[in-house]
mmCIF file of C-alpha atoms and ligand atoms in Angstrom:
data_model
loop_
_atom_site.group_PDB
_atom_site.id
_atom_site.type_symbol
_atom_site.label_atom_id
_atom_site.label_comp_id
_atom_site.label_asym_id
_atom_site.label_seq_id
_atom_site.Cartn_x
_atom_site.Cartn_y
_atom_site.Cartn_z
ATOM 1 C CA UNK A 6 -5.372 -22.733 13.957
ATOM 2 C CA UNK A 7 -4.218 -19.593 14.785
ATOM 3 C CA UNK A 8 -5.583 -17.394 17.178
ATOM 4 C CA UNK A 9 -4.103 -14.182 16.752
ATOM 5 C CA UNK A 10 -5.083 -10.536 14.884
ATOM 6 C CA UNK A 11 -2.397 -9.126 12.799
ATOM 7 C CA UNK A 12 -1.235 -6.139 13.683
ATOM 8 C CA UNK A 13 0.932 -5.801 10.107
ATOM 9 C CA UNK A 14 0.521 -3.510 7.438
ATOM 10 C CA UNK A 15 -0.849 -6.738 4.678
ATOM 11 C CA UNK A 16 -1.677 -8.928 5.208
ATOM 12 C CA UNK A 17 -3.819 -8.037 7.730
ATOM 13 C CA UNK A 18 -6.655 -9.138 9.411
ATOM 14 C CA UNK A 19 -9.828 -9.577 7.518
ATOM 15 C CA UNK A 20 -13.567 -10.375 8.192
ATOM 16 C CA UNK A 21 -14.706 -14.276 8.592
ATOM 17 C CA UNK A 22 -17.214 -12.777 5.540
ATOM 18 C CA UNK A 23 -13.821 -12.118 3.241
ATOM 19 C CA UNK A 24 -12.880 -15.632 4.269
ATOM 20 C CA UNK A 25 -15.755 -17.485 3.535
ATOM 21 C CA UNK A 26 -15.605 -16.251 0.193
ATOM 22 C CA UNK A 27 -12.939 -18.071 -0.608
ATOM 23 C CA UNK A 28 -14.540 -21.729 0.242
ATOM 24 C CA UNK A 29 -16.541 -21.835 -3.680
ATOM 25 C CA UNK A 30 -13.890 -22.886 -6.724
ATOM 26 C CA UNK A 31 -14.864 -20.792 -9.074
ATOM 27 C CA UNK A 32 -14.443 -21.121 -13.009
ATOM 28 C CA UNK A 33 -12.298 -18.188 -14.615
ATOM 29 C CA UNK A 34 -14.052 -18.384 -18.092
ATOM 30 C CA UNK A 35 -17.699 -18.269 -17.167
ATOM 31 C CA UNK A 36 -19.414 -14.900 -18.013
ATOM 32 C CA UNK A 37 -20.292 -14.508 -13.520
ATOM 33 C CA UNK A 38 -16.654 -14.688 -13.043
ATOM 34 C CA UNK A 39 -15.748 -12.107 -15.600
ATOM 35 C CA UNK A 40 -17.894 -10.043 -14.524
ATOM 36 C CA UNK A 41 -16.644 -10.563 -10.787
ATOM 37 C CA UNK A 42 -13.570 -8.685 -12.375
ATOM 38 C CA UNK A 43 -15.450 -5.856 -14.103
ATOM 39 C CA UNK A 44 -17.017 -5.016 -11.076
ATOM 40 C CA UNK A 45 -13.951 -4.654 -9.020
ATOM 41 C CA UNK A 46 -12.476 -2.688 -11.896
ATOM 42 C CA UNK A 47 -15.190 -0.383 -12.113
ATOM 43 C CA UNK A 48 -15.427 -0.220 -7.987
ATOM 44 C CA UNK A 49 -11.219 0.955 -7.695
ATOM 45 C CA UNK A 50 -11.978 3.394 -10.263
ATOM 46 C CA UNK A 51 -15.221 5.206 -8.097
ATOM 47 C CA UNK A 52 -12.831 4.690 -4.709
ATOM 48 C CA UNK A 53 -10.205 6.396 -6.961
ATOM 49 C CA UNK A 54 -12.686 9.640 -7.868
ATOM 50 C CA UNK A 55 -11.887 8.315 -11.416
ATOM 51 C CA UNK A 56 -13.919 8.886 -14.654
ATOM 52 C CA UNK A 57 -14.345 5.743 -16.747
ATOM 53 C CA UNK A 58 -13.292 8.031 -19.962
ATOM 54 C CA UNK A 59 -9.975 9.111 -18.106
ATOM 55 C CA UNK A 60 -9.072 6.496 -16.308
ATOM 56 C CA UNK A 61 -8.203 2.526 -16.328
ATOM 57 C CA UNK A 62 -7.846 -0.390 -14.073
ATOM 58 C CA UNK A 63 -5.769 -3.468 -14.159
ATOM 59 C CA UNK A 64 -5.360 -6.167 -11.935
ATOM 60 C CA UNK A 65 -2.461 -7.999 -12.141
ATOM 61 C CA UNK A 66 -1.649 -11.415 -10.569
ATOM 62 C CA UNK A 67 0.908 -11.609 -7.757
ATOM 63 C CA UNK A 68 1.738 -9.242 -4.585
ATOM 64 C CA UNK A 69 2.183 -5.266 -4.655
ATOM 65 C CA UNK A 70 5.507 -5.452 -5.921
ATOM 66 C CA UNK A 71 4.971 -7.454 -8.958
ATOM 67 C CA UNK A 72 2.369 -4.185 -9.299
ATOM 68 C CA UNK A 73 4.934 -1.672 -9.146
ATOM 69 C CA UNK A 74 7.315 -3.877 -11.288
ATOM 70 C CA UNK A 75 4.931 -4.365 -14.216
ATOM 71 C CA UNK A 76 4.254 -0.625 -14.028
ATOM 72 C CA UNK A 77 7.922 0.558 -13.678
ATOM 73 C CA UNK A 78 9.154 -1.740 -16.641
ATOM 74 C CA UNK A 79 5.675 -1.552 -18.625
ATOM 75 C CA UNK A 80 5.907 2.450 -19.279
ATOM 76 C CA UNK A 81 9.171 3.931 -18.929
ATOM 77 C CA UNK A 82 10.610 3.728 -22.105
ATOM 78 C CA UNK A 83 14.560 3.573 -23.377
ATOM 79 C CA UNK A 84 13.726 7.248 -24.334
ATOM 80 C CA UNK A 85 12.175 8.329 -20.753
ATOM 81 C CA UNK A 86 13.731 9.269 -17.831
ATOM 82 C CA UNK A 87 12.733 8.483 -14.374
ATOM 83 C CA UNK A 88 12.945 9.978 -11.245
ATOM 84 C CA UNK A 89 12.613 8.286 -7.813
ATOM 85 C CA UNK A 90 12.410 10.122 -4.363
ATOM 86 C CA UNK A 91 13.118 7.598 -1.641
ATOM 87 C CA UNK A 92 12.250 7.983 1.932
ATOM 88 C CA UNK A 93 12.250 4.431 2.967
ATOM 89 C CA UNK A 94 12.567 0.174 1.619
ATOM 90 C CA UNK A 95 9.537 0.593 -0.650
ATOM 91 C CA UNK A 96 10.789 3.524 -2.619
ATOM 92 C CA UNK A 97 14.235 2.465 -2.421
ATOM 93 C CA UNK A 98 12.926 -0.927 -4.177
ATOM 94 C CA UNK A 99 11.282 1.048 -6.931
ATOM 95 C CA UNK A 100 14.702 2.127 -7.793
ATOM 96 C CA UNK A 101 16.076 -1.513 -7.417
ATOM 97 C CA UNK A 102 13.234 -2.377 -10.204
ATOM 98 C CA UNK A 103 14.362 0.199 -12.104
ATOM 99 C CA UNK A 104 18.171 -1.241 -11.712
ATOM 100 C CA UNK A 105 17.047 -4.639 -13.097
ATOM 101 C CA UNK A 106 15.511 -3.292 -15.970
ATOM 102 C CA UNK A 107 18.117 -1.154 -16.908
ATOM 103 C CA UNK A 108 16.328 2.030 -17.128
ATOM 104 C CA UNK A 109 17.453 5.355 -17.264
ATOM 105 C CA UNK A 110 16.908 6.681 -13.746
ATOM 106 C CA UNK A 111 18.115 8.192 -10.510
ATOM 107 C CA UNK A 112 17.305 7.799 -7.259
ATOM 108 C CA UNK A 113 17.160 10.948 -4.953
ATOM 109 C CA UNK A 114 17.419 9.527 -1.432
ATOM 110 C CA UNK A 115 16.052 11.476 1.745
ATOM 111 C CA UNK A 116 16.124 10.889 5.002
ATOM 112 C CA UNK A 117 13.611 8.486 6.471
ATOM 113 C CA UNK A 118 12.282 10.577 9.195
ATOM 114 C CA UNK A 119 11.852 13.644 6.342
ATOM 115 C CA UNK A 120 9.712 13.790 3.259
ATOM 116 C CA UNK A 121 10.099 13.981 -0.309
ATOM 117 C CA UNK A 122 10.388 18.315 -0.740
ATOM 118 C CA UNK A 123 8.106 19.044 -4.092
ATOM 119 C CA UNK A 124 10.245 22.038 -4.848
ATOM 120 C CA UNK A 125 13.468 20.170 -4.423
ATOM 121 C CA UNK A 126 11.949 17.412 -6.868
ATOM 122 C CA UNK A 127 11.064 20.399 -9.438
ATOM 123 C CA UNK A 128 14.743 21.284 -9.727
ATOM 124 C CA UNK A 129 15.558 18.430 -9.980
ATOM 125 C CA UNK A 130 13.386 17.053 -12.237
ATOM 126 C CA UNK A 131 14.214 20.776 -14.419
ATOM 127 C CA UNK A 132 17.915 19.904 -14.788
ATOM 128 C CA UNK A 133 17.887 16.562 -15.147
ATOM 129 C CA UNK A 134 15.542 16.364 -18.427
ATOM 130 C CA UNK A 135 12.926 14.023 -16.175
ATOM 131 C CA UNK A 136 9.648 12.444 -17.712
ATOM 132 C CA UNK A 137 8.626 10.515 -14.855
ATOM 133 C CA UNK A 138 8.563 10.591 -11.395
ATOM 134 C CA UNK A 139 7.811 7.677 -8.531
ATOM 135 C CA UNK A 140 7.375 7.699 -5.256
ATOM 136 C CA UNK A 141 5.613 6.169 -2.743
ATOM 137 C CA UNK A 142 2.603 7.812 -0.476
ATOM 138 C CA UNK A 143 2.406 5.989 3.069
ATOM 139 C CA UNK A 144 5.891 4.394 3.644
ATOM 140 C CA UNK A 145 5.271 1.581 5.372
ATOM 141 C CA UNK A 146 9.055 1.417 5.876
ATOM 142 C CA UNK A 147 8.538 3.926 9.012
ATOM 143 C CA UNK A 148 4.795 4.616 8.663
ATOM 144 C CA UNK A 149 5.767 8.572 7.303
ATOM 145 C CA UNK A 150 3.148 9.842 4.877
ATOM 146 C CA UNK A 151 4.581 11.677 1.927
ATOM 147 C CA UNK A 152 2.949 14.704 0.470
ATOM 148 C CA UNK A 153 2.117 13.267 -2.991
ATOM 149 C CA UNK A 154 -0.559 16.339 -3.523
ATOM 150 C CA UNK A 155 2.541 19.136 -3.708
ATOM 151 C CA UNK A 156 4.559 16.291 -5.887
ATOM 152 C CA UNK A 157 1.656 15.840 -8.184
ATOM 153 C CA UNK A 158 1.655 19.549 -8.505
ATOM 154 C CA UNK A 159 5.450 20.059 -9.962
ATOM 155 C CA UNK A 160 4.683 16.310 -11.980
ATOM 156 C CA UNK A 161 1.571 18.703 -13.679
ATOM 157 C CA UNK A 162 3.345 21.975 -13.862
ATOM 158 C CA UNK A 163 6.444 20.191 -15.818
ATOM 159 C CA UNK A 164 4.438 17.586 -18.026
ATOM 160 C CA UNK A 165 6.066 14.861 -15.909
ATOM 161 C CA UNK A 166 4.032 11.700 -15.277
ATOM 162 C CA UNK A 167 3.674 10.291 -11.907
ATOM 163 C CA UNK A 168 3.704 6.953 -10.634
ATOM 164 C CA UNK A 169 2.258 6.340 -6.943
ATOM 165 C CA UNK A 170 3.234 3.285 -5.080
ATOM 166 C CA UNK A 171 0.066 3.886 -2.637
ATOM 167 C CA UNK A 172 0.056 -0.205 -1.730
ATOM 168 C CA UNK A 173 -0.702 0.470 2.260
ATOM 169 C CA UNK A 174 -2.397 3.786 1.775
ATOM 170 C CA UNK A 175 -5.549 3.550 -1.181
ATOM 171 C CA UNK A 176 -8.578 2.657 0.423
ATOM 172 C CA UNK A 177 -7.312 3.857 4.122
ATOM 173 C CA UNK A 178 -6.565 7.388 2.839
ATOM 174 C CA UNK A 179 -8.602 9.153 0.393
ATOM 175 C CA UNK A 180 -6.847 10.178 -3.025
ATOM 176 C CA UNK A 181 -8.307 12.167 -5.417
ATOM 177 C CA UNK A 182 -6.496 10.392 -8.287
ATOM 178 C CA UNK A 183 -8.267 12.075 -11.220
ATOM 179 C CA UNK A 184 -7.926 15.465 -9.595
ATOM 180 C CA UNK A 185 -3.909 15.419 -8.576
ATOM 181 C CA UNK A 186 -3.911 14.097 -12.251
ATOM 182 C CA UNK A 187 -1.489 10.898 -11.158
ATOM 183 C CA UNK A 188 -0.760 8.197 -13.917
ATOM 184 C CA UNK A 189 -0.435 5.427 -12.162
ATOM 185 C CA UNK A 190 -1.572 4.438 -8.630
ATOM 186 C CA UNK A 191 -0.636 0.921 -7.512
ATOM 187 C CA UNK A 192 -2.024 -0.707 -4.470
ATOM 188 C CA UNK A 193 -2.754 -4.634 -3.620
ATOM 189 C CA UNK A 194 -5.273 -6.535 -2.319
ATOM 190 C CA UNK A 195 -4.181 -7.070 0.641
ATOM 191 C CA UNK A 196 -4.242 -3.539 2.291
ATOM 192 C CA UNK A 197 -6.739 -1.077 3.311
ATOM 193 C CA UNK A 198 -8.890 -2.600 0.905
ATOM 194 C CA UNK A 199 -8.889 -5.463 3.715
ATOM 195 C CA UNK A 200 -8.887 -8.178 1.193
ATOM 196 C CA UNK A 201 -6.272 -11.449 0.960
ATOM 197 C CA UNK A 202 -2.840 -11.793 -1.054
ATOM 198 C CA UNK A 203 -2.792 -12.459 -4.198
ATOM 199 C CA UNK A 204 -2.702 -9.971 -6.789
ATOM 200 C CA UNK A 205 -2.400 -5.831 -7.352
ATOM 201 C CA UNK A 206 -4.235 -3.172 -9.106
ATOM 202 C CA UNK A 207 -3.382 -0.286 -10.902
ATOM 203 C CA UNK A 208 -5.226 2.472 -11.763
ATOM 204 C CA UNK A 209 -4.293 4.213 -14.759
ATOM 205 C CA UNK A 210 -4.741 7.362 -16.618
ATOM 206 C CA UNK A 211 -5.709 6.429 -20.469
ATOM 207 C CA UNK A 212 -4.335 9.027 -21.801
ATOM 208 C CA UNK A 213 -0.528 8.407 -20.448
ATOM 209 C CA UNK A 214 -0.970 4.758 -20.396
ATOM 210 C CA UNK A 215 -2.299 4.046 -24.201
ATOM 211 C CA UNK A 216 0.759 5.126 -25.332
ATOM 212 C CA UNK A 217 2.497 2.368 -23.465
ATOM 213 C CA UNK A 218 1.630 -0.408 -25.993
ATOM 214 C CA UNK A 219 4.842 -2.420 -26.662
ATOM 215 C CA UNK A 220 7.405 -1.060 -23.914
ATOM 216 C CA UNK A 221 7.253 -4.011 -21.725
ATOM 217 C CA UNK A 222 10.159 -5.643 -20.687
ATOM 218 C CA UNK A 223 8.461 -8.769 -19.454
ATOM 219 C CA UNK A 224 5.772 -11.512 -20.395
ATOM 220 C CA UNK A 225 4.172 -11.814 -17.253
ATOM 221 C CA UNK A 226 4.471 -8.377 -16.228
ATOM 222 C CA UNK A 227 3.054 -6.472 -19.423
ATOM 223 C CA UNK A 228 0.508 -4.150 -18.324
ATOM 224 C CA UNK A 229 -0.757 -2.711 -21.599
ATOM 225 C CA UNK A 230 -1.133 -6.856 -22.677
ATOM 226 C CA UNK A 231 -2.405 -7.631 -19.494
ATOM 227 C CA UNK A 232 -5.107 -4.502 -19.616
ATOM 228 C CA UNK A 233 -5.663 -5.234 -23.443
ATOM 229 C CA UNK A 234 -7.455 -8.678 -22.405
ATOM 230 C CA UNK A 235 -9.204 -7.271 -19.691
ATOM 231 C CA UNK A 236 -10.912 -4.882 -21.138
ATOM 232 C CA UNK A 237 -12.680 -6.850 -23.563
ATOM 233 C CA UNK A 238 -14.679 -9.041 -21.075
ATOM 234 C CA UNK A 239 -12.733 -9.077 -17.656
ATOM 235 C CA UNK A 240 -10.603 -12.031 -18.592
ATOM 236 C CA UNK A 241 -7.263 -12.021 -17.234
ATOM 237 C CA UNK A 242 -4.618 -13.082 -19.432
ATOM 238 C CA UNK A 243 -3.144 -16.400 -17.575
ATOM 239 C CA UNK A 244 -4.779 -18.036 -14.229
ATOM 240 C CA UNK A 245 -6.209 -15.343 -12.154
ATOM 241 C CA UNK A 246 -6.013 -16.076 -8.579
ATOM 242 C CA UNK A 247 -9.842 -17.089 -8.091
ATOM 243 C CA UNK A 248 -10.314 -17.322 -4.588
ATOM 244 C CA UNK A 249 -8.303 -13.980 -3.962
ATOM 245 C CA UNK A 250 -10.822 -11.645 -6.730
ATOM 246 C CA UNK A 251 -13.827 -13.186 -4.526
ATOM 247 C CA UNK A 252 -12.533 -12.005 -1.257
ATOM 248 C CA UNK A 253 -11.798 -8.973 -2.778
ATOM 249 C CA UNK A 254 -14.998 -8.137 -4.497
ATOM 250 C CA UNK A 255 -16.154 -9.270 -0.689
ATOM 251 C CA UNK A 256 -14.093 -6.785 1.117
ATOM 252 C CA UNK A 257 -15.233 -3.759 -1.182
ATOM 253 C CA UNK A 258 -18.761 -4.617 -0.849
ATOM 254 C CA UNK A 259 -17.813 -4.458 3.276
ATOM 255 C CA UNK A 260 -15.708 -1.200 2.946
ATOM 256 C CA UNK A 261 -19.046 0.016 0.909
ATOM 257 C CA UNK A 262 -21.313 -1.014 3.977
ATOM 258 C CA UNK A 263 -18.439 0.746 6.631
ATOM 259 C CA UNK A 264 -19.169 4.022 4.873
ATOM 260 C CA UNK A 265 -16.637 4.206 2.435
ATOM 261 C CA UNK A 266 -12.951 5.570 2.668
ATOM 262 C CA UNK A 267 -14.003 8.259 4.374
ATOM 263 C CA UNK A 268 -15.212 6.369 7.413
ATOM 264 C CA UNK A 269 -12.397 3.510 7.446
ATOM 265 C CA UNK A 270 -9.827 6.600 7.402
ATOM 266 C CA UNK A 271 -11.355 7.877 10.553
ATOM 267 C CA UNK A 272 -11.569 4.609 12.145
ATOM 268 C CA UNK A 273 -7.503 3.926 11.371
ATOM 269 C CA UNK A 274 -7.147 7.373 12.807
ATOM 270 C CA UNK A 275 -8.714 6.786 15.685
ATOM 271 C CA UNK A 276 -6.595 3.424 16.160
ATOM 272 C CA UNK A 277 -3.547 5.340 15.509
ATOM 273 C CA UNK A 278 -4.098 8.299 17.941
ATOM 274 C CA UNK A 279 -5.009 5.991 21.034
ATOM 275 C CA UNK A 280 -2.328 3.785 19.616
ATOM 276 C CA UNK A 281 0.508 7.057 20.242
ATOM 277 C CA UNK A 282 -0.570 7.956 23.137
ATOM 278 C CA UNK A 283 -0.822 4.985 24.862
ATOM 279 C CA UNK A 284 2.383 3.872 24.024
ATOM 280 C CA UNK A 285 3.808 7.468 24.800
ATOM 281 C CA UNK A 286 2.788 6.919 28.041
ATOM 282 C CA UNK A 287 4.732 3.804 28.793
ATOM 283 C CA UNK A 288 7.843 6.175 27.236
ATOM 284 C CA UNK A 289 7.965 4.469 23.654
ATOM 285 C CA UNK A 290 8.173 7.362 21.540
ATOM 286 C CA UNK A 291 6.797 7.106 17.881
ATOM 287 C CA UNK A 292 10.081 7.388 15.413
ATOM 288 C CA UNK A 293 7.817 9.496 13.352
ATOM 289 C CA UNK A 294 6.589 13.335 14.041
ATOM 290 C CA UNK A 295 3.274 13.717 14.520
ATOM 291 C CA UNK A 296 2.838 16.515 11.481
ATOM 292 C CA UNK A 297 4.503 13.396 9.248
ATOM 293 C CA UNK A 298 2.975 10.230 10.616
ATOM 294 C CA UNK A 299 0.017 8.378 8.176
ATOM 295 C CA UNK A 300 -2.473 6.654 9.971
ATOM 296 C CA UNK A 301 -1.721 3.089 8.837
ATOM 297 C CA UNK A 302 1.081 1.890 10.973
ATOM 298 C CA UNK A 303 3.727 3.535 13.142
ATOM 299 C CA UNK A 304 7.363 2.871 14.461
ATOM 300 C CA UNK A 305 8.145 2.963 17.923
ATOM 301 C CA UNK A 306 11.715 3.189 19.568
ATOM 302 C CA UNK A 307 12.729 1.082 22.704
ATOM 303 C CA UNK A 308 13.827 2.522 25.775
ATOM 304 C CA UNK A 309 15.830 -0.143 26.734
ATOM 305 C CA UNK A 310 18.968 -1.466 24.963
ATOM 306 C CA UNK A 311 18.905 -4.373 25.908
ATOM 307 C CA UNK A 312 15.929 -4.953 24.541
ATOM 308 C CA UNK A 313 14.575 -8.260 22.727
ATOM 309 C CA UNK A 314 11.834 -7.854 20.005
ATOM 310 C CA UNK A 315 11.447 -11.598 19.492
ATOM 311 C CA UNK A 316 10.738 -11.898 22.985
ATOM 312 C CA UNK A 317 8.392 -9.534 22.774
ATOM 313 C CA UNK A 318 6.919 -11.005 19.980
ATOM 314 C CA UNK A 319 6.209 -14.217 21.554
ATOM 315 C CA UNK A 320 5.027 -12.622 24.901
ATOM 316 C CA UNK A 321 2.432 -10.790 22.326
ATOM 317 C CA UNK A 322 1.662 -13.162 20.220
ATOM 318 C CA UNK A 323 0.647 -15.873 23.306
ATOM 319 C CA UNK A 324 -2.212 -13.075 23.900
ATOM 320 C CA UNK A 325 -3.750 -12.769 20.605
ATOM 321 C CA UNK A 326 -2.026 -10.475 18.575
ATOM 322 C CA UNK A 327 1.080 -10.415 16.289
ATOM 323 C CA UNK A 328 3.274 -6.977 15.930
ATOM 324 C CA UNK A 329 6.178 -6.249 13.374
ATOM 325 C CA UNK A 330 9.767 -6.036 13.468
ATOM 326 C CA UNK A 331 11.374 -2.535 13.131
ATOM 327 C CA UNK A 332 13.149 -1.870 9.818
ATOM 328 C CA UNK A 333 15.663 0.786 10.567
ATOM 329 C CA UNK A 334 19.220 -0.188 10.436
ATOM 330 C CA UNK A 335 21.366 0.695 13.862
ATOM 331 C CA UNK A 336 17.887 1.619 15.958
ATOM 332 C CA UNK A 337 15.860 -0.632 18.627
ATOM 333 C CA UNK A 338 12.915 -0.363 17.016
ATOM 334 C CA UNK A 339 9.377 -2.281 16.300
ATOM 335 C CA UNK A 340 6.077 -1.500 14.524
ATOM 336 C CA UNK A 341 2.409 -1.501 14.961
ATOM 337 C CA UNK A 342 0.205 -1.524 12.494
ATOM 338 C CA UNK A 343 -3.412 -0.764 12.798
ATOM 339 C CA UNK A 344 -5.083 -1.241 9.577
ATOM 340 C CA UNK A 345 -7.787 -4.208 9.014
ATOM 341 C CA UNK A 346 -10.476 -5.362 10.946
ATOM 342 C CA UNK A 347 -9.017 -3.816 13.737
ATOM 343 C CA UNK A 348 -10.934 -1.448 16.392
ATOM 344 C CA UNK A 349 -10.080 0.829 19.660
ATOM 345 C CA UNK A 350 -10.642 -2.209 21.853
ATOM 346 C CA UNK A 351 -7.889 -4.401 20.254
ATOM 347 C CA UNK A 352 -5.753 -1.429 20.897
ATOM 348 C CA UNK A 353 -6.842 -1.184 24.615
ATOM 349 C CA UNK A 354 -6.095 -4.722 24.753
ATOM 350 C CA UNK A 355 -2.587 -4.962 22.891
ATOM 351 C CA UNK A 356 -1.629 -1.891 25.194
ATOM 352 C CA UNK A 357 -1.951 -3.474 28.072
ATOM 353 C CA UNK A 358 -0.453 -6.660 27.153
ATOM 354 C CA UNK A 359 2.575 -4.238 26.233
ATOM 355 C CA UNK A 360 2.561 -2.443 29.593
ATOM 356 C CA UNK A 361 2.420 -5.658 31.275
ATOM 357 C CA UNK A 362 5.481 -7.115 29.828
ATOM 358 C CA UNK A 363 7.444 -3.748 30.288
ATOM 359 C CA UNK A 364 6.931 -3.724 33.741
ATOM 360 C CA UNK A 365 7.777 -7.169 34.420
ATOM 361 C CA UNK A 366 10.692 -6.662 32.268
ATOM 362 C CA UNK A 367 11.580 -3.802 34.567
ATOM 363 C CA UNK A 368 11.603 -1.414 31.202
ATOM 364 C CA UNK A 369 8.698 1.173 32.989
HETATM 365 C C1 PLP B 404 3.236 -3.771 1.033
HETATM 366 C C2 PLP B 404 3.941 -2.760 0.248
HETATM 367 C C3 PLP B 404 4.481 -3.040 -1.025
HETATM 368 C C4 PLP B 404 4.402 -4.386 -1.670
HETATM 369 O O1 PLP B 404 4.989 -5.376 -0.960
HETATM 370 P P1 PLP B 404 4.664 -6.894 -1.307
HETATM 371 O O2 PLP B 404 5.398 -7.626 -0.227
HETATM 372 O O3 PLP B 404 5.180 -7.187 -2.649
HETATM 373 O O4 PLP B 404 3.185 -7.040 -1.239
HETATM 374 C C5 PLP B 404 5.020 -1.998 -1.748
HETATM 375 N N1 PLP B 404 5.068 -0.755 -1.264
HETATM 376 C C6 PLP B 404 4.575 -0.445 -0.059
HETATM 377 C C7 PLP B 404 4.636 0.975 0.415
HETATM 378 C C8 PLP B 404 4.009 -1.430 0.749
HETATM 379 O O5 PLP B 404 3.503 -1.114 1.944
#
């Protein structure tokens, strides 16, 4: 067994509740399962400040990216153009999606300490004849929070639709999805919503997305199919991943009972501030400024050089909690996450543990 909390952006650690969910094998055809589905559907939408007439939801089988991929491929067609601003891995990936299905696009890459600039993207989007845009809200890549209000702004102004890969953010951050008029929002089950792997939802904007019917470039991945089942009684199209939708439906009902979005968001935020400054004050220095940084997970740069993270890892990891690797090329680096079933204590606690093996590694 193991006997750690997981301090990584999703998985992440969920509630013995969400867990015990998972222990009944439930049938997918049976009217109490399809409505298991419904309900979630009709839950993402009211987390989403979404009107049932405006908006849709889909779930789709597999992790986030197979969410972004059977977006990206599903409704961008031959005659579309797409735009990508990448600040990081995850938007960087949305452009590798975009490779593979040989769509028209371009990547605009920024810096991964900077964000996306919305009036940068407008020119850009102007000259370049653009009818979608992508990006990604809370890059988990550094843990920098892009300003996907401003973006959804120019996407409005310019009749440009816009596609949000908000995987770590939706349910930790509030988005007003119907208001900044986004598309498509993609997130998975695994994140803020605090449920287990196994699939991804979407939340799309009827309007944009019935025109979609057909553009699919995959099987498996064809949202407007997938959605077209769904919608008639909350069957998916193949096997659903049962155990997974339970645990979800579970963690809602628990993000419900924490107060909603609202109250989890202050509850990250709280993690992340004592997170900063605690670490500050053994000299790790967040990678991120503070005007930029969401309040999901957050890089951290090494004072030493000769620093090991695997060793620090394992000292961790003996005490009860596991960290992540750093994801920036040329830069001792690691990261912390601090989303899930995760509170100011297990912070006090994994501080210490980290100020205990930097003195006795000499590093403070
Ligand atoms: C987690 C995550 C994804 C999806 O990654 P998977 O490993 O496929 O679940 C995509 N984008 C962002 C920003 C993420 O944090």
């Amino acid at each position: 067994m193991v006997n750690y909390k997981l301090l990584t952006p999703g998985p992440l650690t969920t509630t013995m509740a969400v867990k015990e969910e998972m222990l009944t094998d439930h049938c997918t055809w049976d009217d109490d399962y399809k409505s298991i589905t419904q309900k979630i559907r009709q839950e993402l939408l009211e987390l989403a400040h979404a009107d049932k007439d405006k908006y849709t939801v889909i779930l789709m089988q597999g992790s986030g990216t197979f969410g972004v991929e059977s977006v990206i491929s599903s409704v961008v067609s031959d005659n579309d153009k797409l735009l990508i601003a990448a600040n990081g891995a995850y938007g960087k990936r949305i452009a590798q999606i975009a490779g593979y299905h040989k769509l028209d696009y371009v990547c605009h890459n920024v810096d991964y300490d900077k964000i996306p600039d919305a009036a940068e993207l407008e020119e850009i989007i102007k000259e370049g004849g653009f009818t979608h845009l992508a990006m990604v809200h809370s890059e988990t890549t550094t843990g920098i929070l892009n300003d996907i209000e401003s973006v959804a702004e120019v996407c409005k102004r310019n009749g440009v639709k816009f596609i949000v890969d908000a995987m770590s953010s939706f349910g930790g951050i509030d988005i007003d999805v119907q208001g900044l008029g986004i598309d498509y929002i993609i997130s998975s089950a695994n994140k803020c919503i605090q449920g287990v792997p196994g699939f991804s939802f979407i939340i799309a904007k009827r309007e944009s997305f019935l025109k979609t019917k057909g553009t699919a470039r995959s099987l498996a991945l064809d949202l407007y199919d997938q959605w077209e089942t769904m919608e008639k009684d909350g069957k998916w199209r193949f096997t659903s991943p049962t155990h997974t939708v339970l645990a979800f439906a579970k963690a809602i009902e628990e993000l419900k009972e924490e107060g909603g979005i609202e109250a989890r968001n202050r509850r990250y935020s709280k993690n992340n501030r004592m997170l900063i400054e605690k670490m500050k004050e053994m000299g790790y220095e967040p990678y991120i400024s503070e005007q930029y940084q969401s309040p999901i997970i957050t890089t951290f740069s090494c004072p030493e050089n000769d620093f090991s993270f695997s060793e620090m890892y394992e000292y961790i990891k003996e005490r009860g909690y596991a960290i992540y690797p750093g994801k920036l090329d040329g830069m001792n680096t690691f990261r912390i996450g601090n989303i899930g079933e995760i509170y100011p204590e297990d912070i006090e606690k994994l501080c210490g543990i980290i100020k205990e093996y930097s003195e006795m590694k000499g590093m403070i």
